[in-house]
Amino acid sequence: MKTAIEETFISLKGRFRGDLLRPHDEAYAHARGIWNAMVARTPGLIARCADVADVQAAVRAAGAAGALTAVRCGGHSLAGFSTCDGGLVIDLSRMRDVSVDREARRGRFAGGCLLGSIDVATQQEGLVFPSGVVSHTGAAGLVLGGGFGWLTRLHGLSADNVEGFTLVTADGSIVHANGKQNAELFWALRGGGGNFGVVTEFEVKLHPLTSVVLAEALCLGDDISGILRRWRDFMPDAPDNLKWNLNLRIAPNTENVPADSRGRPVASESVLWVGDPEEGRAYLDHVVSPAVNRKVVSYLALQTMADNEFPHGRHYYTKSGYFKSLDDSSIDRMVQALATVPSPTTQIELAYLGGAAARVAAGETAFGDRSSPFVVNLLANWSDASEDAANVAWIRNLFKVLRPSMTPGVYVNFMSGDEDDRVPEAYRERWDRLVEVKSHYDPHNFFRLNQNIQPTKTASIKRDR
Ligand SMILES: Cc1cc2nc3c(=O)[nH]c(=O)nc-3n(C[C@H](O)[C@H](O)[C@H](O)COP(=O)(O)OP(=O)(O)OC[C@H]3O[C@@H](n4cnc5c(N)ncnc54)[C@H](O)[C@@H]3O)c2cc1C
């Protein structure tokens, strides 16, 4: 008797236009890799699609054979959802076309694009799509979960800037979702993750921008708690043009860090002003000392400056949550935790959302909480599997201590693979509506390698063709 993956392979062989890679194929070892080595798996077949017809064929073949199926864009799922053991990976890395309409300030990009491919194409026309901060991240996974980055306060979440999706649903059909067609699906795709199908094209709004003002500084010792308190107090009244991110970490042993700071706990600050530099000067003076170096950087430089901090193939583990307001004791606990961090590359990332993202009504998209602006992401980052236990334990312990002060909710794209119980918490009052959409478009839970919304048996949604 043939296994489900053998059946899938036989069904696709001969008609699939992309690459079908099995464990004995030369290209398989490289194609198997995902960003987080901690969740590496060995799929039975990687179907690297050349076009939408290949995606349809792969979905139909795996569905008919009953093969476990993962979908991969950039492979950056912290939880490792874009791979699986023994099953099929629908790999979209050959589908990276981007087109830009400068006049209309609109763009389209394919379901396998990395953020970098979109940034390069849109910058050629002096435009940007608001996305994340590391250019090798996949756009599809990021946008479907919500997506935030440097421009979120000014232009909203990535998902807020999507006007239409084209996807292949679990029965292999092509469906369009936008404000006029399949409106419930359009709502669900803006935050609901990869639960509803394989998105093959995104239609998006673009904004003019080519450069920004950036100031970066390191704080040490007692100044760390002080800067966190100032950040907390300042951000609620800050203009949308200003984004101020803080990372608590051990200062690296690199040339750009003063020798006496290396290896010590620090808060690394990045303050961004998007707009007229003169207008931003007073705000930047208020936030960072005028002595701190500010520079005008190109948008592409901004979008790639963190790329080397999060390389492929290391071990990563994360836990995340929101705060409505950040109390002094949570600040002190995070700072104290740095004294025992097992890996020097681990970071406690702090961002303040608010701005345009917070002005979108709670029910307008499926994205989780927009009302709690402080986002904390505890991201352990280490190299050796023998250190997995110590790093995971450190994150879990710190999360446990912070959790009582957090507000319920979590950003789905910052969750690990061991947090199924938190998925309803991520969507809160949007959960039942998401279950309804899932039940209609994927009643057998074919797309289940994601922060999963399990279907129920009944759904009463109208589908437009
Ligand atoms: C280094 C790094 C930096 C990050 N920075 C940010 C950031 O600045 N802002 C932010 O919001 N998030 C950020 N994230 C989180 C990021 O949004 C998620 O990890 C996201 O899932 C990555 O998308 P991907 O396409 O690379 O993932 P993949 O691993 O390829 O896929 C992730 C999930 O999306 C589904 N999926 C992928 N492609 C499709 C598709 N075409 N159609 C349907 N489903 C699909 C997969 O099935 C899977 O469930 C970052 C992550 C990393 C690792």
Coordinates of C-alpha atoms and ligand atoms in Angstrom, one line a residue:
M1 CA 0.0 0.0 0.0
K2 CA 1.2 3.5 -0.9
T3 CA 1.7 6.2 1.7
A4 CA -0.2 9.5 1.4
I5 CA 3.0 11.3 0.4
E6 CA 3.8 8.7 -2.3
E7 CA 0.3 9.1 -3.7
T8 CA 0.7 12.8 -3.7
F9 CA 4.0 12.5 -5.6
I10 CA 2.6 10.1 -8.1
S11 CA -0.4 12.4 -8.7
L12 CA 1.8 15.4 -9.3
K13 CA 4.6 13.8 -11.3
G14 CA 4.5 14.6 -15.0
R15 CA 2.2 17.6 -14.7
F16 CA 3.8 19.8 -12.0
R17 CA 5.8 22.6 -13.6
G18 CA 7.9 23.5 -10.6
D19 CA 10.3 21.2 -8.7
L20 CA 9.3 18.1 -6.8
L21 CA 12.0 17.4 -4.2
R22 CA 12.2 14.2 -2.2
P23 CA 14.7 13.3 0.6
H24 CA 17.2 11.6 -1.8
D25 CA 17.2 14.5 -4.3
E26 CA 20.3 16.7 -4.2
A27 CA 18.4 20.0 -3.8
Y28 CA 16.3 18.6 -0.9
A29 CA 18.8 19.3 1.9
H30 CA 18.9 23.0 1.2
A31 CA 15.2 23.3 0.4
R32 CA 14.2 21.6 3.6
G33 CA 15.8 24.3 5.8
I34 CA 13.6 26.9 7.6
W35 CA 14.8 29.8 9.6
N36 CA 14.4 28.3 13.1
A37 CA 16.6 25.3 13.5
M38 CA 14.9 24.4 16.7
V39 CA 11.9 23.2 14.8
A40 CA 13.6 21.6 11.8
R41 CA 11.6 18.7 10.2
T42 CA 11.9 16.2 7.4
P43 CA 9.1 16.5 4.9
G44 CA 8.4 13.6 2.5
L45 CA 8.0 15.9 -0.5
I46 CA 8.7 19.6 -1.2
A47 CA 6.6 20.9 -4.0
R48 CA 8.2 24.2 -5.2
C49 CA 5.5 25.7 -7.2
A50 CA 6.1 27.6 -10.4
D51 CA 2.7 29.1 -10.7
V52 CA -0.9 29.2 -9.4
A53 CA -1.8 26.0 -11.3
D54 CA 1.0 24.2 -9.4
V55 CA -0.5 25.4 -6.1
Q56 CA -3.9 24.1 -7.1
A57 CA -2.5 20.8 -8.2
A58 CA -0.6 20.4 -4.9
V59 CA -3.6 21.2 -2.8
R60 CA -5.8 18.8 -4.7
A61 CA -3.3 16.0 -4.7
A62 CA -2.5 16.3 -1.0
G63 CA -6.2 16.7 -0.1
A64 CA -7.1 13.6 -2.1
A65 CA -4.3 11.5 -0.6
G66 CA -4.8 12.8 2.9
A67 CA -1.2 14.1 3.2
L68 CA -0.3 16.5 6.0
T69 CA 0.5 19.8 4.3
A70 CA 2.6 22.8 5.3
V71 CA 2.7 26.1 3.3
R72 CA 5.9 28.0 3.1
C73 CA 6.6 31.6 2.0
G74 CA 9.7 32.9 3.8
G75 CA 10.0 30.0 6.3
H76 CA 10.2 32.4 9.2
S77 CA 7.4 30.9 11.3
L78 CA 8.9 31.0 14.8
A79 CA 6.7 27.9 15.5
G80 CA 8.0 26.0 12.5
F81 CA 4.6 25.8 10.8
S82 CA 6.1 25.9 7.3
T83 CA 7.5 22.4 7.5
C84 CA 6.4 19.0 8.7
D85 CA 7.7 15.4 9.2
G86 CA 6.8 13.1 6.4
G87 CA 4.2 15.3 4.7
L88 CA 4.1 17.8 1.9
V89 CA 5.5 21.3 1.9
I90 CA 4.0 23.7 -0.7
D91 CA 6.9 26.0 -1.2
L92 CA 6.2 29.3 -2.8
S93 CA 9.8 30.6 -3.1
R94 CA 9.7 30.6 -6.9
M95 CA 6.6 32.8 -6.9
R96 CA 8.1 36.2 -6.1
D97 CA 6.8 38.6 -8.8
V98 CA 6.1 42.2 -7.7
S99 CA 4.4 44.8 -9.8
V100 CA 4.0 48.5 -9.0
D101 CA 1.6 51.2 -10.3
R102 CA 3.3 54.4 -9.4
E103 CA 0.5 56.7 -10.3
A104 CA -2.2 54.8 -8.5
R105 CA 0.2 54.0 -5.6
R106 CA -0.9 50.4 -5.7
G107 CA 1.1 47.1 -6.0
R108 CA 0.6 43.4 -6.4
F109 CA 3.0 40.8 -5.1
A110 CA 3.0 37.0 -5.3
G111 CA 2.5 34.6 -2.3
G112 CA 6.2 33.7 -2.0
C113 CA 7.7 37.2 -1.8
L114 CA 10.2 38.1 0.9
L115 CA 9.9 41.6 2.4
G116 CA 13.1 42.5 0.6
S117 CA 11.7 41.7 -2.8
I118 CA 8.8 44.0 -2.2
D119 CA 11.0 46.8 -0.8
V120 CA 13.3 46.8 -3.7
A121 CA 10.6 46.9 -6.3
T122 CA 8.5 49.5 -4.6
Q123 CA 11.5 51.8 -3.8
Q124 CA 12.3 51.9 -7.6
E125 CA 9.1 54.0 -7.8
G126 CA 9.7 55.9 -4.6
L127 CA 7.0 54.0 -2.7
V128 CA 6.8 51.7 0.3
F129 CA 4.5 48.9 1.5
P130 CA 4.5 49.0 5.4
S131 CA 5.8 45.7 6.7
G132 CA 8.3 44.2 9.1
V133 CA 11.9 45.1 10.1
V134 CA 13.9 42.1 8.7
S135 CA 14.1 41.9 4.9
H136 CA 14.5 38.1 4.7
T137 CA 11.1 37.5 6.4
G138 CA 8.3 36.1 4.2
A139 CA 5.6 38.7 3.3
A140 CA 2.7 36.2 3.2
G141 CA 3.1 34.9 6.7
L142 CA 3.7 38.4 8.1
V143 CA 0.8 40.1 6.3
L144 CA -1.7 37.3 7.0
G145 CA -1.0 37.5 10.8
G146 CA -1.2 41.3 10.8
G147 CA 2.3 42.6 10.3
F148 CA 3.9 45.5 12.0
G149 CA 7.2 47.4 11.7
W150 CA 8.7 50.9 11.4
L151 CA 5.7 52.4 9.5
T152 CA 2.8 50.9 11.6
R153 CA 2.1 54.0 13.5
L154 CA 1.9 56.1 10.4
H155 CA 0.2 53.8 7.9
G156 CA -1.3 51.0 10.0
L157 CA -0.6 47.2 10.0
S158 CA 0.5 45.5 6.8
A159 CA -2.9 43.8 6.7
D160 CA -4.6 47.2 6.9
N161 CA -2.9 48.1 3.6
V162 CA -4.2 45.0 1.7
E163 CA -7.1 45.7 -0.7
G164 CA -7.5 42.2 -2.1
F165 CA -6.3 38.6 -1.9
T166 CA -6.3 35.8 -4.5
L167 CA -6.1 32.4 -2.9
V168 CA -6.3 28.7 -3.6
T169 CA -8.7 27.2 -1.1
A170 CA -8.8 23.7 0.4
D171 CA -10.9 22.3 -2.6
G172 CA -8.3 23.6 -5.0
S173 CA -10.4 26.5 -6.4
I174 CA -9.2 30.1 -6.9
V175 CA -11.1 32.6 -4.8
H176 CA -10.8 36.4 -4.7
A177 CA -11.4 38.2 -1.5
N178 CA -11.7 42.0 -1.3
G179 CA -14.2 44.7 -0.1
K180 CA -16.8 43.6 -2.6
Q181 CA -16.2 39.8 -3.1
N182 CA -16.2 37.3 -0.3
A183 CA -16.2 40.0 2.3
E184 CA -16.1 37.6 5.3
L185 CA -13.0 35.9 3.9
F186 CA -11.4 39.3 3.3
W187 CA -12.1 40.2 6.9
A188 CA -10.6 36.9 8.1
L189 CA -7.5 37.0 6.0
R190 CA -6.4 40.3 7.6
G191 CA -5.0 38.8 10.8
G192 CA -6.3 35.2 10.7
G193 CA -3.0 33.7 9.4
G194 CA -2.7 30.8 6.9
N195 CA -5.9 29.1 8.0
F196 CA -8.0 29.7 4.9
G197 CA -6.0 28.8 1.8
V198 CA -2.7 29.5 0.0
V199 CA -2.6 33.2 -0.9
T200 CA -1.0 33.5 -4.3
E201 CA -1.4 37.3 -4.7
F202 CA -1.8 40.3 -2.5
E203 CA -3.1 43.7 -3.9
V204 CA -1.9 46.5 -1.7
K205 CA -1.8 50.2 -1.1
L206 CA 1.6 51.9 -1.3
H207 CA 2.9 55.2 0.2
P208 CA 5.5 57.6 -0.9
L209 CA 8.8 57.5 1.1
T210 CA 12.5 57.1 0.3
S211 CA 14.3 58.0 3.5
V212 CA 13.9 58.5 7.2
V213 CA 15.8 60.0 10.2
L214 CA 17.2 57.4 12.5
A215 CA 18.9 57.9 15.9
E216 CA 20.4 54.9 17.8
A217 CA 21.8 54.8 21.3
L218 CA 22.8 52.4 24.1
C219 CA 21.9 52.8 27.7
L220 CA 23.6 51.0 30.6
G221 CA 23.2 50.4 34.3
D222 CA 20.6 52.4 36.1
D223 CA 19.8 54.4 33.0
I224 CA 18.1 51.3 31.5
S225 CA 15.1 51.4 33.9
G226 CA 15.0 55.2 33.5
I227 CA 14.8 55.1 29.7
L228 CA 12.0 52.4 29.8
R229 CA 10.0 54.6 32.1
R230 CA 10.5 57.7 29.9
W231 CA 9.5 55.7 26.8
R232 CA 6.4 54.4 28.5
D233 CA 5.3 57.9 29.6
F234 CA 6.2 59.6 26.3
M235 CA 4.8 57.3 23.6
P236 CA 1.1 57.6 24.3
D237 CA 1.3 61.3 23.2
A238 CA 3.9 60.9 20.5
P239 CA 3.1 61.8 16.9
D240 CA 2.5 59.0 14.4
N241 CA 5.7 59.9 12.6
L242 CA 7.8 58.8 15.5
K243 CA 8.6 55.2 16.3
W244 CA 10.8 54.4 19.3
N245 CA 11.8 50.8 19.8
L246 CA 13.8 49.4 22.7
N247 CA 15.6 46.1 23.0
L248 CA 17.0 44.8 26.3
R249 CA 20.0 42.6 25.7
I250 CA 23.7 42.0 26.3
A251 CA 25.8 44.4 24.3
P252 CA 27.6 42.5 21.5
N253 CA 31.3 42.4 21.1
T254 CA 31.3 44.4 17.9
E255 CA 33.1 47.5 16.6
N256 CA 30.1 49.8 16.7
V257 CA 29.7 49.2 20.5
P258 CA 32.1 51.1 22.9
A259 CA 34.6 48.7 24.3
D260 CA 33.5 49.3 27.9
S261 CA 29.9 48.5 27.1
R262 CA 30.5 45.1 25.4
G263 CA 29.1 42.1 27.3
R264 CA 27.1 44.3 29.7
P265 CA 23.3 44.5 29.9
V266 CA 22.0 47.4 27.8
A267 CA 18.9 48.9 26.4
S268 CA 19.4 49.5 22.7
E269 CA 17.2 52.3 21.4
S270 CA 16.2 53.0 17.9
V271 CA 14.2 56.1 17.3
L272 CA 12.8 56.8 13.8
W273 CA 11.3 60.0 12.4
V274 CA 9.3 59.6 9.2
G275 CA 8.8 63.0 7.6
D276 CA 10.4 66.4 7.4
P277 CA 13.7 66.2 9.5
E278 CA 13.3 69.7 10.7
E279 CA 9.9 69.0 12.0
G280 CA 11.2 65.9 13.8
R281 CA 14.1 67.6 15.5
A282 CA 12.3 68.8 18.6
Y283 CA 10.8 65.3 19.2
L284 CA 14.1 63.6 18.7
D285 CA 15.8 66.1 21.0
H286 CA 13.2 65.2 23.6
V287 CA 13.7 61.5 23.3
V288 CA 17.5 61.1 22.8
S289 CA 20.3 63.4 23.8
P290 CA 21.2 65.9 21.0
A291 CA 24.7 64.4 21.3
V292 CA 23.4 61.1 19.9
N293 CA 24.2 60.6 16.3
R294 CA 21.2 61.1 13.9
K295 CA 21.4 60.3 10.3
V296 CA 19.1 60.3 7.3
V297 CA 19.1 56.8 6.0
S298 CA 17.5 55.3 2.9
Y299 CA 14.4 53.2 3.4
L300 CA 16.2 50.2 2.0
A301 CA 19.1 50.7 4.5
L302 CA 16.5 50.9 7.3
Q303 CA 14.8 47.7 6.2
T304 CA 18.0 45.7 6.1
M305 CA 19.9 47.0 9.1
A306 CA 18.6 44.2 11.4
D307 CA 19.1 41.3 8.9
N308 CA 22.3 40.0 10.4
E309 CA 21.0 39.9 13.9
F310 CA 18.6 37.1 13.2
P311 CA 20.4 34.7 10.9
H312 CA 18.9 31.5 9.5
G313 CA 19.7 28.2 11.2
R314 CA 20.1 29.3 14.8
H315 CA 17.7 28.1 17.6
Y316 CA 14.9 30.5 18.6
Y317 CA 12.1 30.4 21.1
T318 CA 9.6 33.1 21.8
K319 CA 6.8 34.2 24.1
S320 CA 5.0 37.5 23.7
G321 CA 2.2 39.6 25.1
Y322 CA 0.6 43.0 25.3
F323 CA 0.4 45.5 28.1
K324 CA -2.2 48.2 28.3
S325 CA 0.2 50.2 30.4
L326 CA 3.6 49.1 31.5
D327 CA 4.0 49.2 35.3
D328 CA 7.3 49.8 37.2
S329 CA 7.5 46.3 38.5
S330 CA 7.3 44.7 35.0
I331 CA 10.0 47.1 33.9
D332 CA 12.2 46.1 36.8
R333 CA 11.6 42.4 36.3
M334 CA 12.7 42.6 32.6
V335 CA 15.8 44.5 33.5
Q336 CA 16.7 42.1 36.4
A337 CA 16.2 39.1 34.1
L338 CA 19.1 40.2 31.9
A339 CA 21.4 39.2 34.8
T340 CA 20.6 35.5 34.2
V341 CA 20.1 35.4 30.5
P342 CA 21.7 32.2 29.2
S343 CA 22.5 33.4 25.7
P344 CA 24.1 36.8 24.8
T345 CA 22.1 37.1 21.6
T346 CA 18.7 36.8 23.3
Q347 CA 16.6 40.0 23.3
I348 CA 13.6 41.4 25.1
E349 CA 12.0 43.5 22.3
L350 CA 9.7 46.3 23.2
A351 CA 7.5 48.2 20.7
Y352 CA 4.7 50.7 21.1
L353 CA 2.0 50.5 18.4
G354 CA -0.9 52.9 18.7
G355 CA -1.1 55.5 15.9
A356 CA -2.9 54.5 12.6
A357 CA -3.1 50.8 13.7
A358 CA -5.0 51.7 16.8
R359 CA -7.5 53.9 14.8
V360 CA -8.8 50.9 12.8
A361 CA -12.0 49.7 14.5
A362 CA -11.6 46.4 16.4
G363 CA -14.1 44.6 14.2
E364 CA -12.8 45.8 10.9
T365 CA -10.2 43.0 10.5
A366 CA -9.6 39.7 12.3
F367 CA -6.3 41.0 13.8
G368 CA -6.1 40.6 17.5
D369 CA -6.1 43.4 20.0
R370 CA -5.4 46.9 18.8
S371 CA -6.1 48.6 22.0
S372 CA -3.1 47.5 24.0
P373 CA -0.2 49.4 22.5
F374 CA 2.8 48.0 24.4
V375 CA 4.1 44.8 22.8
V376 CA 6.7 42.7 24.5
N377 CA 8.4 39.9 22.7
L378 CA 10.8 37.7 24.6
L379 CA 13.0 36.1 21.9
A380 CA 15.7 33.6 22.9
N381 CA 18.4 33.1 20.2
W382 CA 21.2 30.6 20.6
S383 CA 23.3 28.2 18.5
D384 CA 23.6 24.8 20.2
A385 CA 20.9 22.3 20.6
S386 CA 22.4 21.3 24.0
E387 CA 21.3 24.7 25.3
D388 CA 17.7 24.4 24.2
A389 CA 16.4 23.5 27.7
A390 CA 18.1 26.4 29.5
N391 CA 17.0 29.0 26.9
V392 CA 13.4 27.8 26.8
A393 CA 13.2 27.7 30.6
W394 CA 14.5 31.3 30.8
I395 CA 11.8 32.6 28.5
R396 CA 9.1 30.6 30.1
N397 CA 10.1 31.8 33.6
L398 CA 10.2 35.4 32.6
F399 CA 6.9 35.2 30.8
K400 CA 5.3 33.6 33.9
V401 CA 6.5 36.5 36.0
L402 CA 5.2 39.2 33.5
R403 CA 2.0 37.5 32.6
P404 CA -0.2 38.7 35.5
S405 CA 0.5 42.3 34.4
M406 CA -0.2 41.7 30.7
T407 CA -3.6 42.2 29.2
P408 CA -5.1 39.0 27.5
G409 CA -4.1 38.7 23.9
V410 CA -1.1 37.9 21.8
Y411 CA 0.1 38.6 18.3
V412 CA -0.1 35.3 16.4
N413 CA 3.1 35.9 14.5
F414 CA 5.1 36.1 17.7
M415 CA 3.8 32.8 19.1
S416 CA 5.7 29.5 19.5
G417 CA 4.5 26.1 18.4
D418 CA 3.5 25.0 22.0
E419 CA 0.8 27.7 22.5
D420 CA -2.3 26.2 20.9
D421 CA -4.2 27.1 24.0
R422 CA -3.5 30.8 23.4
V423 CA -4.9 30.9 19.8
P424 CA -8.5 31.9 20.9
E425 CA -6.9 34.4 23.3
A426 CA -5.1 36.0 20.3
Y427 CA -8.5 36.7 18.6
R428 CA -10.7 37.2 21.6
E429 CA -14.2 38.5 20.5
R430 CA -13.3 37.8 16.9
W431 CA -12.9 34.0 17.5
D432 CA -16.4 32.8 16.7
R433 CA -16.5 34.7 13.5
L434 CA -13.2 33.3 12.5
V435 CA -14.4 29.7 13.2
E436 CA -17.4 30.4 11.0
V437 CA -15.2 31.5 8.1
K438 CA -12.8 28.6 8.6
S439 CA -15.7 26.1 8.7
H440 CA -16.9 27.4 5.3
Y441 CA -13.6 27.6 3.4
D442 CA -11.7 24.7 5.1
P443 CA -14.2 22.4 6.8
H444 CA -11.8 19.5 7.1
N445 CA -8.9 21.6 8.4
F446 CA -6.6 20.9 5.5
F447 CA -4.6 24.0 6.4
R448 CA -3.8 23.1 10.0
L449 CA -0.1 23.9 10.3
N450 CA -0.6 27.4 11.6
Q451 CA -2.0 29.0 14.8
N452 CA -5.0 26.9 14.1
I453 CA -8.6 27.8 14.1
Q454 CA -10.4 24.5 14.1
P455 CA -13.6 24.3 12.0
T456 CA -16.9 23.3 13.4
K457 CA -19.5 21.4 11.2
T458 CA -21.8 24.3 10.3
A459 CA -21.1 27.5 8.5
S460 CA -23.6 29.9 6.9
I461 CA -21.4 32.1 4.7
K462 CA -22.3 33.1 1.2
R463 CA -19.4 32.6 -1.3
D464 CA -19.1 35.0 -4.3
R465 CA -17.5 33.7 -7.5
Ligands
LIG1 C1 13.7 37.4 11.8 C2 12.3 37.7 12.0 C3 11.8 39.0 12.0 C4 10.5 39.3 12.1 N1 10.1 40.5 12.1 C5 8.7 40.8 12.2 C6 8.3 42.2 12.1 O1 9.0 43.1 12.0 N2 6.9 42.4 12.2 C7 6.1 41.3 12.3 O2 4.9 41.6 12.3 N3 6.5 40.1 12.3 C8 7.8 39.8 12.3 N4 8.2 38.5 12.4 C9 7.2 37.4 12.6 C10 6.7 37.0 11.2 O3 5.6 37.9 10.9 C11 6.3 35.6 11.2 O4 7.3 34.7 11.6 C12 5.7 35.2 9.9 O5 5.0 34.0 10.0 C13 6.8 35.0 8.8 O6 6.2 34.8 7.6 P1 6.9 33.7 6.5 O7 6.1 33.8 5.3 O8 8.4 33.9 6.5 O9 6.6 32.4 7.3 P2 6.4 30.9 6.9 O10 7.1 30.1 7.9 O11 6.7 30.7 5.5 O12 4.9 30.7 7.1 C14 4.3 31.1 8.3 C15 2.8 30.8 8.3 O13 2.1 31.4 7.3 C16 1.5 30.5 6.4 N5 1.8 31.0 5.0 C17 2.9 31.3 4.5 N6 2.8 31.7 3.2 C18 1.5 31.6 2.9 C19 0.6 31.9 1.8 N7 1.2 32.3 0.7 N8 -0.7 31.7 1.9 C20 -1.2 31.2 3.1 N9 -0.5 30.9 4.2 C21 0.8 31.1 4.1 C22 2.2 29.2 6.7 O14 1.4 28.1 6.4 C23 2.5 29.3 8.1 O15 1.4 28.9 8.9 C24 9.5 38.2 12.3 C25 10.0 36.9 12.3 C26 11.3 36.6 12.1 C27 11.8 35.2 12.1

